[in-house]
Coordinates of C-alpha atoms in Angstrom, one line a residue:
M1 CA -72.3 122.3 102.2
T2 CA -68.6 122.3 101.7
L3 CA -65.9 119.7 101.7
S4 CA -63.8 119.2 104.8
R5 CA -60.2 120.5 104.8
A6 CA -58.9 116.9 104.7
T7 CA -60.9 116.0 101.6
R8 CA -59.9 119.2 99.8
R9 CA -56.2 118.4 100.6
I10 CA -56.6 114.9 99.2
R11 CA -58.1 116.2 96.0
R12 CA -55.3 118.7 95.6
W13 CA -52.8 115.9 95.9
I14 CA -54.7 113.8 93.3
V15 CA -54.7 116.7 90.9
L16 CA -50.9 117.2 91.5
L17 CA -50.1 113.5 91.0
L18 CA -52.2 113.3 87.8
F19 CA -50.4 116.4 86.5
L20 CA -47.0 114.9 87.3
S21 CA -47.9 111.6 85.7
T22 CA -48.6 113.3 82.4
V23 CA -45.4 115.4 82.7
I24 CA -43.5 112.1 83.0
N25 CA -45.6 110.5 80.2
Y26 CA -44.6 113.2 77.7
L27 CA -41.0 113.3 78.7
D28 CA -40.9 109.6 78.1
R29 CA -42.6 110.1 74.7
Q30 CA -41.0 113.2 73.5
N31 CA -37.4 112.2 74.1
L32 CA -37.3 110.2 70.9
S33 CA -38.5 113.1 68.7
I34 CA -36.0 115.5 70.2
L35 CA -33.2 113.1 69.7
A36 CA -34.4 111.8 66.3
R37 CA -31.6 113.1 64.2
T38 CA -28.9 112.1 66.6
I39 CA -30.3 108.6 67.0
Q40 CA -30.9 108.3 63.2
N41 CA -27.3 109.2 62.6
D42 CA -25.9 106.9 65.3
L43 CA -28.1 103.9 64.3
H44 CA -28.2 104.7 60.5
I45 CA -31.9 105.1 60.4
S46 CA -33.7 106.7 57.4
D47 CA -36.8 109.0 57.6
I48 CA -39.0 106.1 56.5
Q49 CA -37.5 103.8 59.1
Y50 CA -38.0 106.6 61.7
S51 CA -41.7 106.9 60.7
N52 CA -42.0 103.1 61.1
V53 CA -40.6 103.3 64.7
V54 CA -43.1 106.0 65.5
Q55 CA -45.8 103.9 63.9
A56 CA -44.8 100.9 66.0
F57 CA -45.4 103.1 69.1
L58 CA -48.7 104.2 67.8
L59 CA -49.8 100.7 66.8
A60 CA -49.2 99.5 70.4
Y61 CA -50.7 102.7 71.7
T62 CA -53.9 102.1 69.7
L63 CA -54.3 98.5 70.5
S64 CA -53.5 99.0 74.2
Y65 CA -56.2 101.6 74.6
L66 CA -58.8 98.9 73.8
M67 CA -57.4 96.8 76.6
A68 CA -56.3 99.5 79.0
G69 CA -59.7 101.0 79.4
R70 CA -61.3 97.6 80.4
L71 CA -58.3 96.7 82.5
T72 CA -58.6 100.1 84.4
D73 CA -62.3 99.4 85.1
W74 CA -61.3 95.9 86.3
L75 CA -58.3 96.8 88.4
G76 CA -59.6 100.2 89.6
T77 CA -58.0 103.6 89.3
R78 CA -55.3 103.1 92.0
V79 CA -53.8 99.8 91.0
G80 CA -54.4 100.3 87.2
M81 CA -52.5 103.6 87.1
A82 CA -49.6 102.1 89.1
V83 CA -49.3 99.0 86.8
F84 CA -49.3 101.0 83.6
I85 CA -46.7 103.6 84.8
V86 CA -44.3 101.0 86.0
W87 CA -44.6 99.2 82.6
W88 CA -44.0 102.2 80.5
S89 CA -41.2 103.5 82.7
I90 CA -39.3 100.2 82.3
A91 CA -39.9 100.2 78.6
D92 CA -38.5 103.8 78.3
M93 CA -35.4 102.8 80.2
L94 CA -34.9 99.7 77.9
T95 CA -34.8 102.1 74.9
S96 CA -31.3 103.0 76.0
L97 CA -30.2 99.5 75.0
S98 CA -31.2 100.0 71.3
R99 CA -28.5 99.1 68.8
S100 CA -30.7 98.8 65.7
V101 CA -33.9 100.1 64.2
W102 CA -35.6 96.8 65.2
M103 CA -34.6 97.1 68.8
L104 CA -35.6 100.8 68.9
G105 CA -39.0 100.0 67.3
G106 CA -39.5 97.1 69.7
F107 CA -38.9 99.1 72.8
R108 CA -41.1 101.9 71.6
F109 CA -43.8 99.3 71.0
L110 CA -43.5 98.3 74.6
L111 CA -43.7 102.0 75.6
G112 CA -46.9 102.4 73.6
M113 CA -48.5 99.4 75.3
G114 CA -48.1 101.1 78.7
E115 CA -48.7 104.8 78.1
P116 CA -52.5 104.6 77.4
G117 CA -53.1 103.6 81.1
N118 CA -52.5 107.2 82.2
Y119 CA -55.3 108.4 80.0
T120 CA -57.9 105.8 81.0
A121 CA -57.2 106.0 84.7
A122 CA -56.9 109.8 85.0
P123 CA -60.5 110.5 83.7
K124 CA -61.8 107.8 85.9
A125 CA -60.1 109.5 88.9
V126 CA -61.7 112.8 87.8
A127 CA -65.2 111.1 87.7
E128 CA -64.6 109.6 91.1
W129 CA -63.5 112.8 92.9
F130 CA -64.9 115.8 91.0
A131 CA -68.3 117.2 90.1
P132 CA -69.3 118.0 86.5
K133 CA -68.6 121.8 86.8
E134 CA -65.0 121.0 88.0
R135 CA -64.1 118.2 85.6
A136 CA -63.0 120.2 82.5
L137 CA -60.6 122.3 84.6
V138 CA -59.1 119.3 86.3
I139 CA -58.7 117.5 83.0
G140 CA -57.2 120.7 81.6
I141 CA -54.7 120.8 84.4
Y142 CA -53.5 117.3 84.1
T143 CA -53.5 117.5 80.3
A144 CA -51.4 120.6 80.8
G145 CA -48.9 118.4 82.6
A146 CA -48.4 116.5 79.3
M147 CA -47.8 119.8 77.6
L148 CA -45.4 120.9 80.3
G149 CA -43.6 117.7 79.7
A150 CA -43.3 118.5 76.1
T151 CA -42.3 122.1 76.9
I152 CA -39.4 121.2 79.2
A153 CA -38.4 118.2 77.1
P154 CA -36.4 120.1 74.5
P155 CA -34.0 121.9 76.9
V156 CA -33.8 119.1 79.4
I157 CA -33.2 116.4 76.9
V158 CA -30.8 118.4 74.8
S159 CA -28.8 119.3 77.9
L160 CA -28.6 115.7 79.1
A161 CA -27.7 114.4 75.6
S162 CA -25.0 117.1 75.3
R163 CA -23.5 116.4 78.6
F164 CA -23.7 112.6 78.5
N165 CA -25.3 110.7 75.5
W166 CA -28.7 109.8 74.2
H167 CA -28.7 106.5 76.0
T168 CA -28.5 108.3 79.4
V169 CA -31.5 110.4 78.5
F170 CA -33.8 107.3 78.3
L171 CA -32.5 106.0 81.6
F172 CA -33.2 109.3 83.3
T173 CA -36.7 109.9 82.0
G174 CA -37.7 106.3 82.5
S175 CA -36.7 106.3 86.2
L176 CA -39.0 109.2 87.0
G177 CA -42.2 107.1 86.8
L178 CA -40.9 104.6 89.2
F179 CA -40.5 107.3 91.9
W180 CA -44.0 108.7 91.1
V181 CA -45.7 105.4 91.9
I182 CA -44.7 105.6 95.6
P183 CA -46.9 108.7 96.6
W184 CA -49.7 107.6 94.2
L185 CA -50.2 104.3 96.1
W186 CA -49.9 106.2 99.4
V187 CA -52.5 108.9 98.5
Y188 CA -55.1 107.4 96.2
R189 CA -58.3 105.5 97.1
R190 CA -61.8 105.8 95.8
P191 CA -63.8 108.3 98.0
E192 CA -65.9 105.4 99.3
D193 CA -62.7 103.6 100.5
H194 CA -60.7 106.5 101.7
P195 CA -60.3 106.6 105.5
R196 CA -60.2 110.4 105.6
V197 CA -63.5 110.9 103.6
G198 CA -66.5 111.1 105.9
P199 CA -70.2 110.5 105.0
E200 CA -70.9 114.2 104.5
D201 CA -68.0 114.6 102.1
L202 CA -69.0 111.5 100.2
Q203 CA -72.5 112.8 99.8
I204 CA -71.2 116.1 98.4
L205 CA -68.8 114.3 96.0
R206 CA -71.5 112.0 94.7
A207 CA -74.2 114.8 94.3
G208 CA -74.8 115.0 90.5
S209 CA -71.5 113.2 89.7
E210 CA -73.1 110.2 88.0
A211 CA -73.6 111.0 84.4
S212 CA -77.3 111.2 83.6
A213 CA -76.6 111.2 79.9
G214 CA -76.4 107.6 78.7
T215 CA -76.5 105.9 82.1
A216 CA -79.6 104.0 81.3
R217 CA -78.5 103.3 77.8
L218 CA -75.1 102.0 78.8
E219 CA -76.1 99.4 81.4
G220 CA -75.0 95.8 80.9
S221 CA -71.7 94.7 79.4
P222 CA -69.4 97.7 79.2
W223 CA -67.9 96.7 75.8
I224 CA -71.3 96.0 74.1
A225 CA -73.0 99.0 75.6
A226 CA -70.1 101.3 74.7
L227 CA -69.9 100.0 71.1
R228 CA -73.7 100.5 70.7
S229 CA -73.5 104.1 71.8
R230 CA -73.8 106.7 69.1
E231 CA -71.9 109.2 71.3
T232 CA -68.9 106.7 71.6
W233 CA -68.6 106.5 67.8
L234 CA -68.9 110.3 67.2
L235 CA -66.2 111.0 69.9
T236 CA -64.0 108.3 68.5
L237 CA -64.2 109.8 65.0
G238 CA -63.5 113.2 66.5
R239 CA -60.2 112.0 68.0
L240 CA -59.3 110.0 64.9
L241 CA -59.5 113.1 62.7
T242 CA -57.9 115.7 65.0
D243 CA -55.3 113.9 67.1
P244 CA -53.0 113.4 64.0
V245 CA -52.5 117.2 64.2
W246 CA -51.1 116.9 67.6
Y247 CA -48.9 113.9 66.8
F248 CA -47.5 115.7 63.8
Y249 CA -46.5 118.8 65.8
L250 CA -45.2 116.5 68.6
F251 CA -43.2 114.0 66.6
W252 CA -42.3 116.0 63.4
L253 CA -42.0 119.7 64.3
P254 CA -38.4 119.4 65.7
K255 CA -37.4 117.4 62.6
Y256 CA -39.1 120.0 60.3
L257 CA -37.1 122.8 61.9
G258 CA -33.9 120.9 61.5
D259 CA -34.5 119.4 58.1
A260 CA -36.4 122.2 56.3
R261 CA -35.4 125.3 58.3
H262 CA -31.8 124.0 58.8
I263 CA -31.4 125.1 62.4
T264 CA -29.2 123.2 64.9
L265 CA -30.3 120.9 67.7
P266 CA -29.6 123.6 70.4
E267 CA -31.6 126.1 68.4
V268 CA -34.5 123.6 68.2
G269 CA -34.3 123.3 72.0
R270 CA -34.4 127.1 72.5
I271 CA -37.6 127.8 70.5
T272 CA -39.8 124.7 70.3
W273 CA -40.8 125.0 74.0
I274 CA -43.0 127.9 72.9
V275 CA -45.3 125.5 71.1
Y276 CA -45.8 123.3 74.1
L277 CA -46.2 126.3 76.4
A278 CA -49.1 127.3 74.1
A279 CA -50.5 123.8 74.5
D280 CA -50.4 124.3 78.3
V281 CA -52.4 127.5 78.0
G282 CA -54.9 125.8 75.7
C283 CA -55.5 123.0 78.2
I284 CA -56.2 125.4 81.1
T285 CA -58.2 127.8 79.0
G286 CA -60.4 125.1 77.6
G287 CA -61.3 123.8 81.0
W288 CA -61.7 127.2 82.5
L289 CA -64.0 128.5 79.7
S290 CA -66.3 125.5 79.7
G291 CA -66.6 125.7 83.5
K292 CA -67.6 129.4 83.2
L293 CA -70.2 128.5 80.6
I294 CA -71.7 125.9 83.0
Q295 CA -71.9 128.6 85.7
R296 CA -73.8 130.8 83.2
G297 CA -76.4 128.0 82.7
F298 CA -75.2 125.9 79.8
T299 CA -75.3 122.1 80.1
A300 CA -71.9 120.5 80.6
P301 CA -71.8 119.0 77.1
A302 CA -73.1 122.1 75.4
S303 CA -70.4 124.2 77.1
R304 CA -67.6 121.8 75.8
I305 CA -68.9 122.0 72.2
R306 CA -69.0 125.8 72.3
V307 CA -65.4 126.0 73.4
M308 CA -64.4 123.5 70.7
A309 CA -65.9 125.8 68.1
I310 CA -63.1 128.4 68.9
A311 CA -60.5 125.8 68.0
V312 CA -62.2 125.3 64.6
F313 CA -61.3 128.9 63.6
L314 CA -57.7 128.8 64.8
A315 CA -56.5 125.4 63.6
P316 CA -56.4 126.3 59.8
L317 CA -53.5 128.7 60.6
S318 CA -51.4 125.5 60.1
V319 CA -51.2 126.2 56.4
L320 CA -49.1 129.3 57.1
V321 CA -46.3 127.5 58.9
P322 CA -44.2 126.6 55.8
R323 CA -44.7 130.1 54.4
A324 CA -43.4 131.9 57.6
A325 CA -40.5 134.2 57.0
S326 CA -38.3 132.7 59.8
P327 CA -38.2 129.7 62.0
L328 CA -39.4 131.7 65.0
I329 CA -42.5 133.0 63.2
A330 CA -43.2 129.4 62.0
V331 CA -43.0 128.3 65.7
L332 CA -45.3 131.1 66.8
I333 CA -47.9 130.1 64.2
A334 CA -47.5 126.4 65.2
A335 CA -48.1 127.5 68.8
A336 CA -51.5 129.1 67.8
V337 CA -52.5 125.8 66.1
V338 CA -51.5 123.7 69.1
F339 CA -53.3 126.1 71.5
A340 CA -56.4 125.5 69.4
H341 CA -56.0 121.7 69.4
L342 CA -55.6 121.6 73.2
L343 CA -58.8 123.7 73.7
W344 CA -60.4 121.0 71.5
Q345 CA -58.9 118.0 73.1
T346 CA -59.6 119.1 76.7
C347 CA -63.2 119.6 76.0
L348 CA -63.6 116.4 73.9
S349 CA -62.0 114.4 76.7
T350 CA -64.4 115.9 79.2
L351 CA -67.3 115.0 77.0
V352 CA -66.4 111.4 77.5
V353 CA -66.7 111.9 81.3
D354 CA -69.9 113.9 81.0
L355 CA -71.7 111.4 78.9
N356 CA -70.8 108.1 80.6
P357 CA -71.3 106.5 84.0
R358 CA -68.2 105.9 86.3
H359 CA -68.4 102.1 86.3
M360 CA -67.4 102.0 82.6
M361 CA -65.5 105.2 82.2
G362 CA -62.2 103.5 81.4
T363 CA -63.8 101.2 78.8
V364 CA -65.5 104.0 76.9
F365 CA -62.4 106.3 77.2
G366 CA -60.2 103.5 75.9
I367 CA -62.4 103.0 72.8
V368 CA -62.5 106.8 72.1
A369 CA -58.8 107.2 72.7
A370 CA -58.1 104.2 70.4
G371 CA -59.4 106.5 67.6
S372 CA -56.5 108.8 68.5
G373 CA -53.9 106.2 68.2
L374 CA -55.4 104.8 64.9
G375 CA -55.5 108.3 63.4
G376 CA -51.9 109.0 64.5
M377 CA -50.7 105.6 63.2
I378 CA -52.2 106.1 59.7
S379 CA -51.1 109.7 59.5
T380 CA -47.6 109.1 60.6
N381 CA -46.9 106.6 57.8
L382 CA -48.4 109.1 55.3
I383 CA -46.4 111.9 56.7
G384 CA -43.2 110.0 56.4
R385 CA -43.8 109.3 52.7
L386 CA -44.9 112.8 51.9
V387 CA -41.8 114.3 53.7
T388 CA -39.5 111.8 51.9
H389 CA -40.9 112.2 48.4
Y390 CA -42.3 115.7 48.4
S391 CA -42.0 118.2 51.3
Y392 CA -43.6 119.3 54.6
T393 CA -45.9 121.8 52.9
P394 CA -48.8 119.4 51.9
V395 CA -48.7 118.0 55.5
F396 CA -49.3 121.4 57.0
L397 CA -52.1 122.1 54.5
V398 CA -54.0 118.9 55.4
M399 CA -53.5 119.5 59.1
G400 CA -55.2 122.8 58.8
F401 CA -58.6 121.3 57.9
M402 CA -58.9 118.3 60.2
H403 CA -60.7 120.2 63.1
P404 CA -63.4 121.8 60.9
L405 CA -64.1 118.4 59.4
A406 CA -64.3 116.8 62.8
F407 CA -66.6 119.6 64.2
V408 CA -69.2 118.6 61.6
L409 CA -69.4 115.3 63.4
V410 CA -69.1 116.5 67.0
R411 CA -71.9 119.0 66.6
R412 CA -74.2 116.1 66.1
L413 CA -73.8 115.4 69.9
R414 CA -75.5 118.7 70.7
K415 CA -79.1 117.4 70.3
A416 CA -78.5 114.3 72.3
S417 CA -76.5 116.1 75.0
V418 CA -79.0 118.8 75.6
A419 CA -81.9 116.4 75.7
A420 CA -80.1 114.3 78.2
H421 CA -79.7 117.1 80.7

C-alpha cells in the first residue's frame, strides 16, 4: 500500500514549511550574535552585559519550553505553531527599538518566550504525519533549516547592516515569520481532520506510528507521566550537557573570531557560514544514517544511539580551535565539531518522538528541551566570565568533553529501548 499523490504532496508541503520555520527561527536568533560588536559599541554594552542579554533569552527559552510543550498539546500543532511564530516575530521586530541594555535584554526575553514553540510543534507534526523509519530524516531536514538560517545569517545580516543599520535588520528578519503563518494555516491539519486524506491513507499513516515504547507507562496526566519517566530524565540530561556546545558556537564564535583572531565583521561574514553549512550536513546525515540502520534491522532507538556514538569521537576536536594556525583553519575545525553535534542532536530529538505517544509529544519534548535552555543559560554566564577574565581557550577545552560525558548517560537508554521494541 502506498500513499495517494495528494497526501504525498501535503507531506512535502509540511516538510517545506517546517524547514522554512526553522530557517526563520535562526535568522531571528542569530542576528544578535552577528551584530554583537556593532550593537555593543552603539549601546555601550560590555561583554558581561552581552552575556546577560543572551542569558535573558535563554532564561525565557528554558521556562517557555515547559509551558510551550503543554500548550502545543492543548492547542494542537496547527494553532500552536502559528501562535508561537507570530509572538517571536513581533518580539524580534521590537528589538529594533532597543536603546539600552535593559531594552535589548527585555526584547530578547520576549523572543525567547516564543521560539520554543517551533521545537515542540514540529516534532508533534512529524509524529502525526510520518512513520518511525521516516522521522529522523524529516527531523534532520527541518533542523537543517535552522542551520541554513545560521549559514545565510552572516552574509545577509552583514549586508543589510552595511547598507542600512542594525535596527533595520531586526525589522526585516522579524517580518518573515508573519508571512510564513499564511501558508501554514492554509496547509496544515492533522491527517484525521484533513479533507484530502482518505481512509486508506490514514491507515497507512497510522500503521506503527504510535510509539510502543512507553505508551503504557505514560498514560494519565502528561506532566506527571513524563516526569516519572526515566527516559525523559536521561534525554533531558543529554540535552543539558551537550546543547551548550551549540550555543557557544552559535552565540560566541563570531565574537571569538573578531575579539581573539582580530578579523573584521565582513571577514566574519565570509567564513563563518562554513560552520553552519557543516551543521546542515550533520542534520541530514544523522537522519539518513539512522534511517538506513532501521532498514538493516535495528530498532529505531538503537539506530539513533549508534549514530550518536559517531559524534562522541568528533566533538573533542573542539580543543584544537584556539591552537589553529589561522582563522580559516579554526573555522574548519569548528565546522567538524558542529557537524558532530548536529548528528547527535538530530538523533536525540528523534528519540523523544520514538519513545513517547503522540498525545503528549509536545509536553515531553518541552521538558527535554528545557534541559537545553538550562544548560545554555548556565554555560553562557560562565563563558562570559571566562572570556572576560581569562580567554576563550578553557571554554573550547570544556566543550570538547561534553558529548562523551552525555553519551555515558544516553547509553543507558539502550536496554529499555531494545526491550520496548
